[in-house]
CSV table of C-alpha atoms in Angstrom, one decimal:
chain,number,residue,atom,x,y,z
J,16,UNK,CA,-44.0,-20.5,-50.4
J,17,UNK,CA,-44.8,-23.9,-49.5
J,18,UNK,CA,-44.3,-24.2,-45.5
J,19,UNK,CA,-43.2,-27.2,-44.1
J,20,UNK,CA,-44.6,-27.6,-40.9
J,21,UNK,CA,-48.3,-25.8,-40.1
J,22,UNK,CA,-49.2,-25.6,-36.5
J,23,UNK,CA,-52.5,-24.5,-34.8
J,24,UNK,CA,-52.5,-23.5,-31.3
J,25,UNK,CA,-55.9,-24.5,-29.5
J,26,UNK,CA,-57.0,-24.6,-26.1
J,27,UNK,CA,-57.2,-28.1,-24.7
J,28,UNK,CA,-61.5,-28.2,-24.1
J,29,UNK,CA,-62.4,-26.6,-27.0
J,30,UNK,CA,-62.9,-29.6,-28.7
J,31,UNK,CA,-65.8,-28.1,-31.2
J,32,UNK,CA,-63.2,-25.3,-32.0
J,33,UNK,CA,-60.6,-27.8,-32.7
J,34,UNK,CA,-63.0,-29.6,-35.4
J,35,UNK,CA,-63.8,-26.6,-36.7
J,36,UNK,CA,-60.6,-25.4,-37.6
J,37,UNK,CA,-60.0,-28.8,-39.1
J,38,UNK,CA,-62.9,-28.9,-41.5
J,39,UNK,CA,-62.1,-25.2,-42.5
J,40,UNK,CA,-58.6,-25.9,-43.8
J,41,UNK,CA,-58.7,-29.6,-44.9
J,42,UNK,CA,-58.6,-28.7,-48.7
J,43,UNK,CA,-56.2,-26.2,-48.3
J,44,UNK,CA,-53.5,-28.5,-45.8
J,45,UNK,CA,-55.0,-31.2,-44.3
J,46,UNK,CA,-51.1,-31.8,-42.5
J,47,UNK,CA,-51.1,-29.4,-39.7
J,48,UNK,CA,-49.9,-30.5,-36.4
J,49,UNK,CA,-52.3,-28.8,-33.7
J,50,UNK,CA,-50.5,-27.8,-29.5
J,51,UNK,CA,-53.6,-27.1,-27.1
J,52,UNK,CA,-53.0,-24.9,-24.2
J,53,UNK,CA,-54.0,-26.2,-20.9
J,54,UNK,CA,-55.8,-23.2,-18.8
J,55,UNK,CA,-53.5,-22.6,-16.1
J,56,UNK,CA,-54.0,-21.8,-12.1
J,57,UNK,CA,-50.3,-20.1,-11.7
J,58,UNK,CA,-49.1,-23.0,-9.9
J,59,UNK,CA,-48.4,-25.6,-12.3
J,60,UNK,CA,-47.0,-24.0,-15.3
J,61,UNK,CA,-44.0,-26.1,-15.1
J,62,UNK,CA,-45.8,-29.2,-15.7
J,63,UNK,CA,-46.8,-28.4,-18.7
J,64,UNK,CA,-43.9,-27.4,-21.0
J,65,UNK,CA,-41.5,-29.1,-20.5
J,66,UNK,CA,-37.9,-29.3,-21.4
J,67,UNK,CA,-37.9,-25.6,-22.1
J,68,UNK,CA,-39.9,-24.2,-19.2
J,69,UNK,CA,-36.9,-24.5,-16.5
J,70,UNK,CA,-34.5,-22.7,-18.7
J,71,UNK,CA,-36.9,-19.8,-19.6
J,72,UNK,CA,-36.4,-16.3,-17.8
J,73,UNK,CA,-39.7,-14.2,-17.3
J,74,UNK,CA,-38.4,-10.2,-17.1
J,75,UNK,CA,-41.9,-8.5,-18.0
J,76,UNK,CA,-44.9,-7.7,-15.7
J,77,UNK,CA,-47.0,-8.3,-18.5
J,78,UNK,CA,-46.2,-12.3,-18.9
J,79,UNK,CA,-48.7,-14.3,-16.3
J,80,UNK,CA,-51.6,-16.5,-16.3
J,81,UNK,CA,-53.0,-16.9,-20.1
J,82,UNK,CA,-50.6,-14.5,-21.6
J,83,UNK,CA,-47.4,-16.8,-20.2
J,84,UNK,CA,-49.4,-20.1,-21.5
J,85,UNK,CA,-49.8,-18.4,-24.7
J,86,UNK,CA,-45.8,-17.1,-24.8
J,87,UNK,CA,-44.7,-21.1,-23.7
J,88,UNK,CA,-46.6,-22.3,-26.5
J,89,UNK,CA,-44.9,-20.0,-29.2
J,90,UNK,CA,-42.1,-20.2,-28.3
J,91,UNK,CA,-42.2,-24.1,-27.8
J,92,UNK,CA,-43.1,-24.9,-31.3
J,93,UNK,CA,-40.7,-22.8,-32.6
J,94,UNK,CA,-38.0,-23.6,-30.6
J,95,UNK,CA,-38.9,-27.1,-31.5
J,96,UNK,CA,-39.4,-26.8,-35.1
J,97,UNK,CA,-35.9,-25.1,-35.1
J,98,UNK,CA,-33.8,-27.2,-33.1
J,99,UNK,CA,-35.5,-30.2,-35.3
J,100,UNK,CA,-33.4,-28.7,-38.4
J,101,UNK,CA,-37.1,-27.3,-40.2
J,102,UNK,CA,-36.6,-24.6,-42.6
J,103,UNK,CA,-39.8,-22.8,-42.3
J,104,UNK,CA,-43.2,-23.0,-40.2
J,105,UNK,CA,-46.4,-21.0,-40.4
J,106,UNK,CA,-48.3,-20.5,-37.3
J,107,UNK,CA,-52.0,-19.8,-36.3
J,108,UNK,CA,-54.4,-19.7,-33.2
J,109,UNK,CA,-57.8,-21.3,-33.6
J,110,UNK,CA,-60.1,-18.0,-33.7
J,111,UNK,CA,-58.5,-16.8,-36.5
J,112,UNK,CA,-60.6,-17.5,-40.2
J,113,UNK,CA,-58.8,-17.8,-43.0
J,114,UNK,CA,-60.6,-15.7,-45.9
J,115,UNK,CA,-60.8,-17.5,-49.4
J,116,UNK,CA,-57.7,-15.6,-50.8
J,117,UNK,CA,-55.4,-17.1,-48.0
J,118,UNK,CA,-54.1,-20.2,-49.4
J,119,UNK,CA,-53.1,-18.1,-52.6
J,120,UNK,CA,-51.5,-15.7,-50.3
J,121,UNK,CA,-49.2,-18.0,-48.7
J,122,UNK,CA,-47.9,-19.6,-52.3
J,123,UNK,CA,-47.7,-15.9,-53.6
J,124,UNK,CA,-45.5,-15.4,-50.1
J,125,UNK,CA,-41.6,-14.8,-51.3
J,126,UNK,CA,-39.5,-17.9,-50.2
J,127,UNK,CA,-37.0,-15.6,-48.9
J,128,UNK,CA,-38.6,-13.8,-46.3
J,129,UNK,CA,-38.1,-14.5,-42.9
J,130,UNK,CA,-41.0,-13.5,-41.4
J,131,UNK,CA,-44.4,-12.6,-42.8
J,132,UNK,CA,-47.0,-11.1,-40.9
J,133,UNK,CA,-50.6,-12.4,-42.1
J,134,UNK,CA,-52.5,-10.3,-39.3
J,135,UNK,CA,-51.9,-7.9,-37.2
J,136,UNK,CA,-54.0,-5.4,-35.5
J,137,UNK,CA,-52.9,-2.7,-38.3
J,138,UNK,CA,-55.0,-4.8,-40.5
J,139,UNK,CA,-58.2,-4.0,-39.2
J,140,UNK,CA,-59.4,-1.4,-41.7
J,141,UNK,CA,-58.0,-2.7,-44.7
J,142,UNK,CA,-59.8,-4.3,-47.1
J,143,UNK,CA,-60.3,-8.1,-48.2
J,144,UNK,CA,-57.7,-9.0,-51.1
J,145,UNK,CA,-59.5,-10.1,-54.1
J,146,UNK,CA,-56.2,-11.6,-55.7
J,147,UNK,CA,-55.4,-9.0,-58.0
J,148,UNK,CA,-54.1,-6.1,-56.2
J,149,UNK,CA,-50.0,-6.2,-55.1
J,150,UNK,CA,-50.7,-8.0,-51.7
J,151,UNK,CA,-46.9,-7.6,-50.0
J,152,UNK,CA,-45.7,-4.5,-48.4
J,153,UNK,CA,-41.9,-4.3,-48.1
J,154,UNK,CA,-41.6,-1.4,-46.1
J,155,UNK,CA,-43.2,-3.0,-42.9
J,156,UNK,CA,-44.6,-1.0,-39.9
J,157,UNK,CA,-42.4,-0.2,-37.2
J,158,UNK,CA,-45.2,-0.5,-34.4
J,159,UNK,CA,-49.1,-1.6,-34.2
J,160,UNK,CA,-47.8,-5.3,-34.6
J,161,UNK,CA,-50.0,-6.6,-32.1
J,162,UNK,CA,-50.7,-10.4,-32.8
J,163,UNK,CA,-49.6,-13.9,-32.7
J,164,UNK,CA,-52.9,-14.4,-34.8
J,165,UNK,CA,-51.6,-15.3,-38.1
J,166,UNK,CA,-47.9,-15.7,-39.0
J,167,UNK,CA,-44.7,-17.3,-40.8
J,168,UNK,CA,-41.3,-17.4,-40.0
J,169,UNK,CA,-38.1,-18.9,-42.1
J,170,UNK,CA,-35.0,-20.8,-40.0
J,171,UNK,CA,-33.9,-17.2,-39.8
J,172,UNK,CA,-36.5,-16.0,-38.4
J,173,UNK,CA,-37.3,-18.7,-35.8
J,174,UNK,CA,-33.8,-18.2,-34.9
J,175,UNK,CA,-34.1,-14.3,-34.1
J,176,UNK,CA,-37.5,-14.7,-32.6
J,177,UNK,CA,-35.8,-17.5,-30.2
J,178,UNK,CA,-33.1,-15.2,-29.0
J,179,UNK,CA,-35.1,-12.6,-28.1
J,180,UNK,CA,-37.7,-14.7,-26.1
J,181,UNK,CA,-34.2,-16.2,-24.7
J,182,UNK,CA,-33.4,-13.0,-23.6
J,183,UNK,CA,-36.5,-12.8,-21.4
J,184,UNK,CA,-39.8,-14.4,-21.9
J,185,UNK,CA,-42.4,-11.4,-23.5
J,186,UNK,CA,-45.8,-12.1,-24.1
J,187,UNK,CA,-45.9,-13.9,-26.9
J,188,UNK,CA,-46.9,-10.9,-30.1
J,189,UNK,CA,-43.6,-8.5,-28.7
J,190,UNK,CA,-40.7,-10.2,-30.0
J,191,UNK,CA,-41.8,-8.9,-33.8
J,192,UNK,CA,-41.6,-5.2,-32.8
J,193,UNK,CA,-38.5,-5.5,-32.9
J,194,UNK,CA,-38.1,-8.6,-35.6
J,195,UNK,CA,-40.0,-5.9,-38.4
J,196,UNK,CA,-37.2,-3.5,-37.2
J,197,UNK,CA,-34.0,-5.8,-38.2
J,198,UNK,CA,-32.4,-5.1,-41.4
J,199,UNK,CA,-30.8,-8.4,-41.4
J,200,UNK,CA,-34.0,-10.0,-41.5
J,201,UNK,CA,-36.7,-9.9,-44.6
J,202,UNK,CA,-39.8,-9.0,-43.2
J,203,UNK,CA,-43.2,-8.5,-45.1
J,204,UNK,CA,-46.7,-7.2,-44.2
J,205,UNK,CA,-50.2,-7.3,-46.1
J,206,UNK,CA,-51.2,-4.3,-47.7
J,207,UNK,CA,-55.0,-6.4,-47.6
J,208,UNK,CA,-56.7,-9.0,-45.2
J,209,UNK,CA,-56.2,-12.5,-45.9
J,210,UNK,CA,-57.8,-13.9,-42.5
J,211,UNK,CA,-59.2,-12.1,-39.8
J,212,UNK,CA,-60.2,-12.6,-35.9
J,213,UNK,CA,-63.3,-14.5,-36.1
J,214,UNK,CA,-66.5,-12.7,-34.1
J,215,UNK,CA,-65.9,-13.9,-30.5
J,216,UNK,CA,-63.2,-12.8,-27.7
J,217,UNK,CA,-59.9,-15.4,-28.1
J,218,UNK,CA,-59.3,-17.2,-25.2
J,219,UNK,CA,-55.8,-17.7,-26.1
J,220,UNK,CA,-54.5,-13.6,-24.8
J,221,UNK,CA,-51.3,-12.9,-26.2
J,222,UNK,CA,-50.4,-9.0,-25.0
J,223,UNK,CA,-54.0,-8.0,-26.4
């Protein structure tokens, strides 16, 4: 699958993080529009994301502080990237690495899925695809989908993913509980890792 729009969300200081990221993917797509998140005091969320922000209904103790930031900024791009007629968009945070078999991983990726899950916290123990093995796993997990680390979603899935948020904001990893659950969607997951959580705490909390 060739995506057309790549986004990396970053936090707005981390400057060295931001280059990082940068140097680590310029052979594989140096086009990849990057959305920092702006560390927020509770008080002035609403400066920051506009035009959605007024229109967006928080239902869920669990949406505050970093974990709403994090929710806006998913949901923003995506929003975005939908309303703006894109077909598909793949989506990462900045402390996620991208393991040499990634790039090959996201042509191999079916053009007819809707969304693709390349980590989740199920991931953890499984081991690094060397490009041989059958990567794609039809039959995806019905829970343990913790992560807005790594992922892809078609117009379809944008479009599900935006009504649920719609619905009532949920930190920002919930909405694909129930996404992997819809028939009407074509979901995948990895049967190996591709990328991993690099070796220091994100600063960018989704639900975990």
């Amino acid at each position: 699958m060739v995506f057309e729009e790549v986004y990396c969300i970053t936090l707005a200081g981390s400057k060295e993080r931001r280059a990082s990221v940068k140097e680590e993917l310029e052979d594989w797509n140096p086009k990849i529009w990057y959305t920092c998140i702006k560390p927020l005091d509770g008080s002035n969320v609403h400066t920051l994301y506009t035009p959605y922000y007024d229109n967006i209904k928080i239902t869920s103790p669990k949406v505050y502080n970093r974990v709403l930031d994090c929710a806006i900024n998913h949901y923003t791009i995506i929003k975005t990237a939908y309303l703006r007629g894109v077909e598909n968009i793949l989506i990462f945070e900045d402390d996620i690495e991208l393991l040499p078999t990634f790039s090959r991983a996201v042509e191999e990726t079916p053009t007819n899925v809707d969304v693709v899950k390349y980590w989740c916290t199920s991931y953890e123990n499984k081991p690094i695809w060397d490009g041989e093995q059958p990567l794609y796993n039809k039959e995806p997990p019905l829970s343990d989908t913790c992560s807005t680390l790594c992922y892809g979603l078609s117009r379809k899935g944008m479009k599900a993913y935006i009504e649920l948020q719609d619905k009532g904001l949920q930190p920002a990893d919930m909405p694909f509980v129930n996404l992997l659950k819809d028939k009407s969607l074509n979901c995948i997951t990895l049967n190996y890792k591709v990328c991993k959580p690099k070796g220091f705490k994100s600063q960018i909390n989704g639900n975990c």
